[in-house]
Short mmCIF file of C-alpha atoms and ligand atoms in Angstrom, two decimals:
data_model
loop_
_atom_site.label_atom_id
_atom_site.label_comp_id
_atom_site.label_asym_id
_atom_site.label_seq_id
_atom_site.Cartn_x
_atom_site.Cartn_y
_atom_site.Cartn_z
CA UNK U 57 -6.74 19.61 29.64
CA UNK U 58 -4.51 18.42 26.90
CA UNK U 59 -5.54 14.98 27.71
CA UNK U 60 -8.92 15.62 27.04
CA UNK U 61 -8.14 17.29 24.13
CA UNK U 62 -6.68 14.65 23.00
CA UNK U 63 -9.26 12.18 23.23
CA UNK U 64 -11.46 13.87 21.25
CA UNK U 65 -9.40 14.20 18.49
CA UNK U 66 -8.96 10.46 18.49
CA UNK U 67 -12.76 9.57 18.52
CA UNK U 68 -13.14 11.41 15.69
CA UNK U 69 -10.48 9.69 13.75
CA UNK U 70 -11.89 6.51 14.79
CA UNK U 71 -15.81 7.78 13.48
CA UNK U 72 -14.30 8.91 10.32
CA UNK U 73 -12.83 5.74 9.47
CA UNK U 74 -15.59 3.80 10.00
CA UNK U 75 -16.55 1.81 6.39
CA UNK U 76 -20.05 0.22 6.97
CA UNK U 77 -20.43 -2.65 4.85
CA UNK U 78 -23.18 -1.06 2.40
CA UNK U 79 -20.67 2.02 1.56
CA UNK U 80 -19.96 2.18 -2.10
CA UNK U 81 -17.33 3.82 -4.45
CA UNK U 82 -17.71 6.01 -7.09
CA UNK U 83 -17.59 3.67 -10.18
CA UNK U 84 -15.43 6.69 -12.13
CA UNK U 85 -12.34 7.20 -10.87
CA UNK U 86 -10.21 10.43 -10.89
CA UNK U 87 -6.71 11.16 -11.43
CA UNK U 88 -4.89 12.36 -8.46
CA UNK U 89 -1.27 11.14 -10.21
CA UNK U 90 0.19 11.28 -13.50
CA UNK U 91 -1.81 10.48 -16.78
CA UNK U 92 0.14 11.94 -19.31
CA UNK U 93 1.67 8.79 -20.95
CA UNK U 94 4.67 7.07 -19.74
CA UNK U 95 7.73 9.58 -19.25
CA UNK U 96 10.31 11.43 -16.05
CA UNK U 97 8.89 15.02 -16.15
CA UNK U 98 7.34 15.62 -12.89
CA UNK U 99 3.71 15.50 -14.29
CA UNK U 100 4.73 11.81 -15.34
CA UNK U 101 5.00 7.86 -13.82
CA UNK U 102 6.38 5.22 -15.49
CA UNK U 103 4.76 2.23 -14.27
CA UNK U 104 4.02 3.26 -10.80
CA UNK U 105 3.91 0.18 -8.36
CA UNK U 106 3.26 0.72 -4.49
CA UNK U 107 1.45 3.39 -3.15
CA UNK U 108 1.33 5.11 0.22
CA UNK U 109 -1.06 8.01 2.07
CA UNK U 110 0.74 10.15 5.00
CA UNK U 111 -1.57 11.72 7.71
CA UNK U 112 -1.93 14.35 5.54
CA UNK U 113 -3.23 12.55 2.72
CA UNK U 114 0.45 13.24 0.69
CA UNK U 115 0.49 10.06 -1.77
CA UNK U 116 3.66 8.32 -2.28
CA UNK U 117 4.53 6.55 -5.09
CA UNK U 118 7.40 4.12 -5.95
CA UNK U 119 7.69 5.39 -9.32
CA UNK U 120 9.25 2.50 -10.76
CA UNK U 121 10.71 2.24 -14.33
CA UNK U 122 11.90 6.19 -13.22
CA UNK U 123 13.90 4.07 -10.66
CA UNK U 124 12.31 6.94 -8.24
CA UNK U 125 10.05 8.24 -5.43
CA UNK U 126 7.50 10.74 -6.05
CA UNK U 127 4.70 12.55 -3.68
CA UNK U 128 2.02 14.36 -5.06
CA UNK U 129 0.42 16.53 -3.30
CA UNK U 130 -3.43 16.46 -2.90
CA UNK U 131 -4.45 18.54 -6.09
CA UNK U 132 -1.09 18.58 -7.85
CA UNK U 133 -0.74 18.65 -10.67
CA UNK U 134 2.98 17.47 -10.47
CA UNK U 135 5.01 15.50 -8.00
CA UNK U 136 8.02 16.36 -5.65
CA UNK U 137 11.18 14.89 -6.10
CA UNK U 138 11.71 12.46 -2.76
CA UNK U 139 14.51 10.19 -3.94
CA UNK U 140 16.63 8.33 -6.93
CA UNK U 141 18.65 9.36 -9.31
CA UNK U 142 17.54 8.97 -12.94
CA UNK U 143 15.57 11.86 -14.67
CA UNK U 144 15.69 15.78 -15.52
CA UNK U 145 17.65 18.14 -13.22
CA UNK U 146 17.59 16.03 -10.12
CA UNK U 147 20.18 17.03 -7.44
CA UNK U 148 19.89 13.30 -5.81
CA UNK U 149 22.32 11.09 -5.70
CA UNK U 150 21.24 7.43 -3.81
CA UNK U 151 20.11 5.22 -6.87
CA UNK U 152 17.41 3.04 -6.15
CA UNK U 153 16.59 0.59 -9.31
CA UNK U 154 12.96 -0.58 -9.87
CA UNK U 155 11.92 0.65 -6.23
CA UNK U 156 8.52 -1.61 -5.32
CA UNK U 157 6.67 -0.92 -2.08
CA UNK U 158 7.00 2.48 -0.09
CA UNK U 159 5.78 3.28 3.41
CA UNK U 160 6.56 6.19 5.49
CA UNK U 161 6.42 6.63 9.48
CA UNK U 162 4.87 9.30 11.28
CA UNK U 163 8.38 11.57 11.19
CA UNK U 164 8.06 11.45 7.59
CA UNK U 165 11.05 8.68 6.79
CA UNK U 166 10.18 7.19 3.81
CA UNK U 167 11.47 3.02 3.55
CA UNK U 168 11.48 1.31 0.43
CA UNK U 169 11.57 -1.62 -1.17
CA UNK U 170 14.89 -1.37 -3.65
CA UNK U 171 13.67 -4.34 -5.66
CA UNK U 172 16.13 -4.02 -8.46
CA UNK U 173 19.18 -4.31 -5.92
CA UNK U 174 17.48 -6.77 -3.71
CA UNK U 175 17.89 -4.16 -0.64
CA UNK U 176 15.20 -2.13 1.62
CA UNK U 177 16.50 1.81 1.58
CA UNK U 178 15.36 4.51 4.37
CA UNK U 179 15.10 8.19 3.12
CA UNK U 180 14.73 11.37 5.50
CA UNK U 181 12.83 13.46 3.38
CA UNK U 182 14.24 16.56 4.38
CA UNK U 183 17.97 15.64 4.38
CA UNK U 184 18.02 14.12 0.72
CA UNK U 185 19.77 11.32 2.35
CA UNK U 186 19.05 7.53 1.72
CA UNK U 187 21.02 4.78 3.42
CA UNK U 188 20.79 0.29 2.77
CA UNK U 189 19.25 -1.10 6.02
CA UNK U 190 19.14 -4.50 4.25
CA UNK U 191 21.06 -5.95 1.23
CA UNK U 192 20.63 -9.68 -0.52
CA UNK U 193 17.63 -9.74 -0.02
CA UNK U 194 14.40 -10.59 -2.70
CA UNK U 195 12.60 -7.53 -0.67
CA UNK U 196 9.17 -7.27 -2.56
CA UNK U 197 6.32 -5.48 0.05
CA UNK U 198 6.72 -3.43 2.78
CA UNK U 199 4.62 -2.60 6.05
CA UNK U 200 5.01 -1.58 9.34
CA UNK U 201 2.57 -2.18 12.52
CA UNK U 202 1.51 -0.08 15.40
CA UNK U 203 4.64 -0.56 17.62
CA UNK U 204 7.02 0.72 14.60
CA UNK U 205 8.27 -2.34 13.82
CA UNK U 206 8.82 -3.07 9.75
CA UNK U 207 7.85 -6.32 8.12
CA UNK U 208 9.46 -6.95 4.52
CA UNK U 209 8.15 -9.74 2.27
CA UNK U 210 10.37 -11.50 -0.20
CA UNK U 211 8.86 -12.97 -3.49
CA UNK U 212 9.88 -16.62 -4.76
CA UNK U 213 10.35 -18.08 -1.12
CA UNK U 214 7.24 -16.62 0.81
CA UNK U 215 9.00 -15.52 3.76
CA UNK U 216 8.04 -12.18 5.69
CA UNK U 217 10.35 -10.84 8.10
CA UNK U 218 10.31 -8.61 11.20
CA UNK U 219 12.93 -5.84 11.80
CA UNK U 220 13.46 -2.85 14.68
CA UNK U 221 15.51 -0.28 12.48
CA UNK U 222 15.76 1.60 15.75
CA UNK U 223 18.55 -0.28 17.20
CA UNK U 224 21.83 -0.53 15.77
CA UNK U 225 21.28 -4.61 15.32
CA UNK U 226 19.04 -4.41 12.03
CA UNK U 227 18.45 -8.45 13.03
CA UNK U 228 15.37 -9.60 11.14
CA UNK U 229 13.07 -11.37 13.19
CA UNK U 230 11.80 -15.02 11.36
CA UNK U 231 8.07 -14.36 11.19
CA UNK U 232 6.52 -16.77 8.35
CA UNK U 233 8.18 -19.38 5.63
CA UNK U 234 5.01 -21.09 5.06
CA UNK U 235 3.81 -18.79 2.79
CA UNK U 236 4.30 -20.28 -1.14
CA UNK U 237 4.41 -16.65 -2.49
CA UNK U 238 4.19 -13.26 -0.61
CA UNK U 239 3.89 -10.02 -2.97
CA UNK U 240 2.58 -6.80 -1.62
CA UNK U 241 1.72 -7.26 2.55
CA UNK U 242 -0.56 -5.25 5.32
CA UNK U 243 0.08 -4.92 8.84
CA UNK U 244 -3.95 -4.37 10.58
CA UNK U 245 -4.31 -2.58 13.77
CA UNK U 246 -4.23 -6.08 15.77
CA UNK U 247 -0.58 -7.08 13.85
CA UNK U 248 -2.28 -9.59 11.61
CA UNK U 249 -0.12 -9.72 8.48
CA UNK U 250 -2.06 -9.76 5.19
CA UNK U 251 0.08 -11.48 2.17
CA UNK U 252 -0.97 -11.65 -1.19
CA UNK U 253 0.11 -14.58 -3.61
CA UNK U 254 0.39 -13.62 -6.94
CA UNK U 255 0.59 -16.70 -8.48
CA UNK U 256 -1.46 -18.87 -5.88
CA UNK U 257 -4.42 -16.25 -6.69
CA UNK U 258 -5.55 -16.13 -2.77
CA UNK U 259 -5.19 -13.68 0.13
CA UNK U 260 -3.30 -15.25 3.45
CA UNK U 261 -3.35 -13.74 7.05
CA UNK U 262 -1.01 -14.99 9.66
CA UNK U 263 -2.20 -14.25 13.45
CA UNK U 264 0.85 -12.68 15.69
CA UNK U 265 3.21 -15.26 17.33
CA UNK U 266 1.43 -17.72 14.80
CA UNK U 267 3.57 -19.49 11.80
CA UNK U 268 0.02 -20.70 9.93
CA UNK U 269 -1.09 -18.41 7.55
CA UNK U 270 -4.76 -18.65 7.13
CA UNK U 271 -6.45 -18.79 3.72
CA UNK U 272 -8.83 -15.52 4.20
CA UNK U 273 -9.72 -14.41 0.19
CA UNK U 274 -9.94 -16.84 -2.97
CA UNK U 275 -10.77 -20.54 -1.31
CA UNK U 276 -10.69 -21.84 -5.36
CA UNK U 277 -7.00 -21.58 -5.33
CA UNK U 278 -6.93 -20.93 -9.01
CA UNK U 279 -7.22 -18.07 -11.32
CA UNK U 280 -10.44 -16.91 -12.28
CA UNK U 281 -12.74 -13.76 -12.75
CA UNK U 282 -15.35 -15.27 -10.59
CA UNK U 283 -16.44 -12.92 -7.29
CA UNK U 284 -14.87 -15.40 -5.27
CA UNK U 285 -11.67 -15.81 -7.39
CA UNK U 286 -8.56 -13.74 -8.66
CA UNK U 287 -6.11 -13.20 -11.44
CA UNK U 288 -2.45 -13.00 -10.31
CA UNK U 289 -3.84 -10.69 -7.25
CA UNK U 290 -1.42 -7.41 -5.87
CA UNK U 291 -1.92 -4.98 -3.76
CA UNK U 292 -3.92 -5.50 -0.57
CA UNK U 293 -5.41 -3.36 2.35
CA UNK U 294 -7.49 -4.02 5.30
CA UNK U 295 -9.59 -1.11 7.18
CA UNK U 296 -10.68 -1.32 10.72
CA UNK U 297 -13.90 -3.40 10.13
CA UNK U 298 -11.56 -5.95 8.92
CA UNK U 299 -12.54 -5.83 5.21
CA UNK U 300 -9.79 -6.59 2.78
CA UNK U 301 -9.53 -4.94 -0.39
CA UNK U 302 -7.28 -6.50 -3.43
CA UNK U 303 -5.76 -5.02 -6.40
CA UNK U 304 -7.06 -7.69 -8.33
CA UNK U 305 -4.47 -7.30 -11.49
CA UNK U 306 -5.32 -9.68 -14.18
CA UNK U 307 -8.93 -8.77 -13.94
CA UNK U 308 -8.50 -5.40 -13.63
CA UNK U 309 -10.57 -4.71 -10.98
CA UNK U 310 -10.78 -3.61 -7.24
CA UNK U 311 -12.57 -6.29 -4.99
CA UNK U 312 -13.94 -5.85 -1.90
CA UNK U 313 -13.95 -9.13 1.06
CA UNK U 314 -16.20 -8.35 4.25
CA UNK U 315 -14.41 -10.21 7.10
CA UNK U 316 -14.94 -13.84 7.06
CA UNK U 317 -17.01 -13.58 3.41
CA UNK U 318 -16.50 -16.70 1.12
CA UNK U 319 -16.77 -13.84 -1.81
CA UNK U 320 -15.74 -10.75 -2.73
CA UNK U 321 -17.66 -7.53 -4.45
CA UNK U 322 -16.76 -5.73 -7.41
CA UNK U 323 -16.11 -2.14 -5.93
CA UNK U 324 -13.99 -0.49 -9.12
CA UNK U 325 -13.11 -1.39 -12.55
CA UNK U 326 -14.32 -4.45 -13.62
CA UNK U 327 -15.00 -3.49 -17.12
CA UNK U 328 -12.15 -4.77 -19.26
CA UNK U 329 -9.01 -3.95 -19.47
CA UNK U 330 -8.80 0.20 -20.95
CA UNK U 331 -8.01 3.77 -19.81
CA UNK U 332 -11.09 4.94 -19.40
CA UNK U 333 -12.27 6.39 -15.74
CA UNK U 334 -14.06 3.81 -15.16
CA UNK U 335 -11.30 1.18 -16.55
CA UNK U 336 -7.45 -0.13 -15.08
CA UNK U 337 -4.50 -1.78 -16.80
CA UNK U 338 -2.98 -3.87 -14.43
CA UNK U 339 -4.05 -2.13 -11.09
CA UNK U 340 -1.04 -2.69 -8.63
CA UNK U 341 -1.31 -1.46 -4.80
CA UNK U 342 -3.99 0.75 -3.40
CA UNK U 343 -4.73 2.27 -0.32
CA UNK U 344 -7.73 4.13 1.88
CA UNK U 345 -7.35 7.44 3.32
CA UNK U 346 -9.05 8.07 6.42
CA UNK U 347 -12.37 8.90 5.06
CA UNK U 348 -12.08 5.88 3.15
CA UNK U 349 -11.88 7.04 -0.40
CA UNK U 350 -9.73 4.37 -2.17
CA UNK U 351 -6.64 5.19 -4.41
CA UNK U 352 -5.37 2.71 -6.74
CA UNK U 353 -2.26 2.45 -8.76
CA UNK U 354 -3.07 1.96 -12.66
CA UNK U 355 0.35 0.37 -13.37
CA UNK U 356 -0.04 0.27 -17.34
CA UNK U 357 -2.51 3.30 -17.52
CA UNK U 358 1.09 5.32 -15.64
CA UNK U 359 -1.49 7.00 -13.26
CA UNK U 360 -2.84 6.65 -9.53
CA UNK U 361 -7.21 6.80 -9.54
CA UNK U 362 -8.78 7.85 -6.77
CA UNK U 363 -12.37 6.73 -6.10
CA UNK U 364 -14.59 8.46 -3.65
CA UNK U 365 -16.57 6.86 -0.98
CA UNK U 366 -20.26 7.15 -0.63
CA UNK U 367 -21.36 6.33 2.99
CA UNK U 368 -24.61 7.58 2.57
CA UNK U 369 -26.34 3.97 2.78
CA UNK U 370 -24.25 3.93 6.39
CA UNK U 371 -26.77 5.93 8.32
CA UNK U 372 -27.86 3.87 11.42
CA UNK U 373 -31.12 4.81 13.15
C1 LIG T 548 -8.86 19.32 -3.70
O1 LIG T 548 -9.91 19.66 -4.60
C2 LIG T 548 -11.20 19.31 -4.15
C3 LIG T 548 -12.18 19.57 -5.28
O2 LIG T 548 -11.98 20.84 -5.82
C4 LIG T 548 -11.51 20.09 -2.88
O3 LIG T 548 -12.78 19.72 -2.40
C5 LIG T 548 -10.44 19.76 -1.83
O4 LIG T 548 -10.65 20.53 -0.66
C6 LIG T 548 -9.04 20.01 -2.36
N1 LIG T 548 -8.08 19.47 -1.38
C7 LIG T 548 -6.97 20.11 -1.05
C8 LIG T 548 -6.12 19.46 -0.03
O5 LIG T 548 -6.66 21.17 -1.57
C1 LIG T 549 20.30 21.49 -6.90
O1 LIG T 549 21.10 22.19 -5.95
C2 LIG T 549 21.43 23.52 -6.34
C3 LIG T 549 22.41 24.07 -5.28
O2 LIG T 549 21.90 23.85 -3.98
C4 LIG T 549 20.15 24.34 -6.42
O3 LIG T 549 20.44 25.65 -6.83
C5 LIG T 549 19.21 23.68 -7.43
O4 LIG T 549 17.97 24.36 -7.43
C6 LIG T 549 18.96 22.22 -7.07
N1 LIG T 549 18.19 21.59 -8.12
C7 LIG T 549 17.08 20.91 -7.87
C8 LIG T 549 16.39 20.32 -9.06
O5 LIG T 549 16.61 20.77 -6.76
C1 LIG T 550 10.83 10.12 15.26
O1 LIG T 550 11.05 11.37 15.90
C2 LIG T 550 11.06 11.30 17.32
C3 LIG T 550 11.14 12.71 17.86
O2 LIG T 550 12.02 13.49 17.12
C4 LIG T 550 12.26 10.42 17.74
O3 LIG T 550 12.29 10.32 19.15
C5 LIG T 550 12.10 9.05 17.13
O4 LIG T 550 13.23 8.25 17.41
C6 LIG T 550 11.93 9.15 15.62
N1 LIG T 550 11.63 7.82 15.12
C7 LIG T 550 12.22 7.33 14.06
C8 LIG T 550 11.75 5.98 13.64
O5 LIG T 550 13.08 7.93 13.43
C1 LIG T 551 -8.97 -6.02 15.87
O1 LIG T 551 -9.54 -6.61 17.00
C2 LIG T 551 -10.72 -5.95 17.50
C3 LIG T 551 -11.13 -6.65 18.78
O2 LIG T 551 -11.21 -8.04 18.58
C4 LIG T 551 -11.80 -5.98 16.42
O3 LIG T 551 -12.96 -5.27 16.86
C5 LIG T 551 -11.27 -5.32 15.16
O4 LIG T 551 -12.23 -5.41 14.12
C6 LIG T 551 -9.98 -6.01 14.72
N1 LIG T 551 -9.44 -5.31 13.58
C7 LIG T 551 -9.37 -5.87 12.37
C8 LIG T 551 -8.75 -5.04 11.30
O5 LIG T 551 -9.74 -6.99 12.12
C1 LIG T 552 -21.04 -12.00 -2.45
O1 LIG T 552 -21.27 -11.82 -1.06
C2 LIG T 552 -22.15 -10.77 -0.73
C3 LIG T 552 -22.21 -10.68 0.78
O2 LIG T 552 -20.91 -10.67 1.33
C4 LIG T 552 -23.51 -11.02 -1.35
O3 LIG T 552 -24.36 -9.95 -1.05
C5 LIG T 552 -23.34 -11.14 -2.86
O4 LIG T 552 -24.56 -11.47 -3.46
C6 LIG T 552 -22.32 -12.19 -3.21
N1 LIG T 552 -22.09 -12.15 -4.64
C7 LIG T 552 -21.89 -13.25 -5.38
C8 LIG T 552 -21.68 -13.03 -6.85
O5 LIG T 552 -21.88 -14.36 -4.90
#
């Protein structure tokens, strides 16, 4: 009975996040995070970086120049408290300086990039208690695959590593040197890693149990604002389909690869650089929730967008 129960729940995850390759995004986005200027209160970011959606669509936000983590709350019109020091009437005590990339695993532990220290940090939410899993270390993105296992990137020498945190060994596994740059990095469903380099303007996979990263988004290799180029590209994410979506910074605009495209598609921003709805400021990391509305962090603009998905051109038969 449970079993079956069970099952169904699952197929309907899978149908919901199913992301046909007409679907579009609504070209204005709205503000599900900050927007009130750069500043600590709680209804403020300063220069928010990664960003991160729990299974119950919670976003978390390395909030960095607050040298903080925040969630906000679907609707919210501020955001909790989960961990740093600096700010207004905070009862925290682990510093974290200039956190970068965030995720959390299903029991709500919260790991982050510490980019300022050179360090990955784990927080239990619930216990206001952070502890270093790995120091000396240029840790820049942060992911973790199906299995639980975490992968860290680290800037200037490309490298992506694989670590268990379970076990008492904390050994990183060698994954990938090849890479001339790694910034912000997704782990897909089949453990393809997904680098971004910001300065060779391309998007990289590397297969599992292979060291060759394979050039998968921007084949000119140099910056441009062309649909088949980018501008010091950030943030990436990959749904189940196996499109890859880039925070594509210096353009200020989200693109949109369909696996094994030779271009992208413009599917937000793309009209200067502003704070208007329709507008970013050096978009950073983004993410889709399971319906597949997309959520962007507006680095400059001190707010996270969220743009909803229109899957009405999806309907087959
Ligand atoms: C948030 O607000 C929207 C629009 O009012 C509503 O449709 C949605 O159900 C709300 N979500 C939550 C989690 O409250
Ligand atoms: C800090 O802790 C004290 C004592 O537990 C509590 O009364 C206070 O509300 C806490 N402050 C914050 C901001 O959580
Ligand atoms: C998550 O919670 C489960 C059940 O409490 C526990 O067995 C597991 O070790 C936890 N995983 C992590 C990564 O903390
Ligand atoms: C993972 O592999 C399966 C089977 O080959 C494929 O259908 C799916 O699209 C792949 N996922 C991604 C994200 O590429
Ligand atoms: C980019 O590729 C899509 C198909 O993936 C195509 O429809 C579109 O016209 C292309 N755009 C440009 C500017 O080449």
């Amino acid at each position: 009975m449970f079993f079956f129960f069970y099952f169904f729940i699952f197929l309907i995850n899978l149908s919901n996040s199913e992301i046909c390759s007409t679907a579009t995004w609504s070209k204005q986005g709205i503000t599900v995070a900050g927007g009130h200027d750069y500043g600590d209160k709680l209804d403020q970011l300063a220069h928010p970086m990664g960003i991160f959606l729990d299974n119950n669509d919670n976003i978390y936000i390395t909030d960095g120049n607050n040298d903080r983590i925040v969630r906000w709350e679907q609707n919210a019109t501020i955001g909790q408290w989960i961990a740093g020091v600096k700010g207004p009437n905070t009862n925290h005590t682990f510093p974290l300086f200039i956190p970068y990339d965030i995720i959390v695993d299903n029991n709500g532990t919260v790991y982050v990039t510490d980019g300022g220290h050179h360090r990955v940090v784990r927080c239990y939410q619930d216990q206001d208690e952070c502890e270093v899993l790995v120091d000396n270390i240029q840790s820049t993105g942060i992911a973790q695959d199906n299995q639980g296992f975490i992968y860290i990137s680290e800037y200037a020498d490309g490298q992506i590593t694989k670590w268990n945190f379970n076990d008492n060994e904390f050994d990183g596994d060698f994954i990938v040197s090849k890479l001339q740059q790694s910034m912000f990095i997704f782990i897909d469903e089949n453990r393809t890693i997904y680098s971004t380099g910001y300065l060779t303007h391309r998007i990289v996979k590397i297969n599992e149990n292979d060291e060759e990263p394979i050039l998968v988004a921007g084949q000119s290799n140099k910056a441009g604002d062309s649909y088949d180029q980018f501008d010091n590209p950030s943030g990436v994410y990959v749904d189940q389909q196996g499109s890859i979506y880039v925070a594509d910074q210096g353009n200020n605009r989200i693109m949109r690869w369909l696996k094994d495209a030779t271009n992208g598609t413009l599917i937000a921003g793309g009209n200067g650089e502003g704070s208007n709805s329709d507008q970013f400021h050096s978009p950073t990391d983004l993410f889709l929730d399971r319906e597949g509305n997309l959520y962007v962090s507006d680095k400059m603009n001190n707010r996270v967008q969220k743009f909803l998905i229109d899957k009405s051109s999806c309907k087959k038969n």
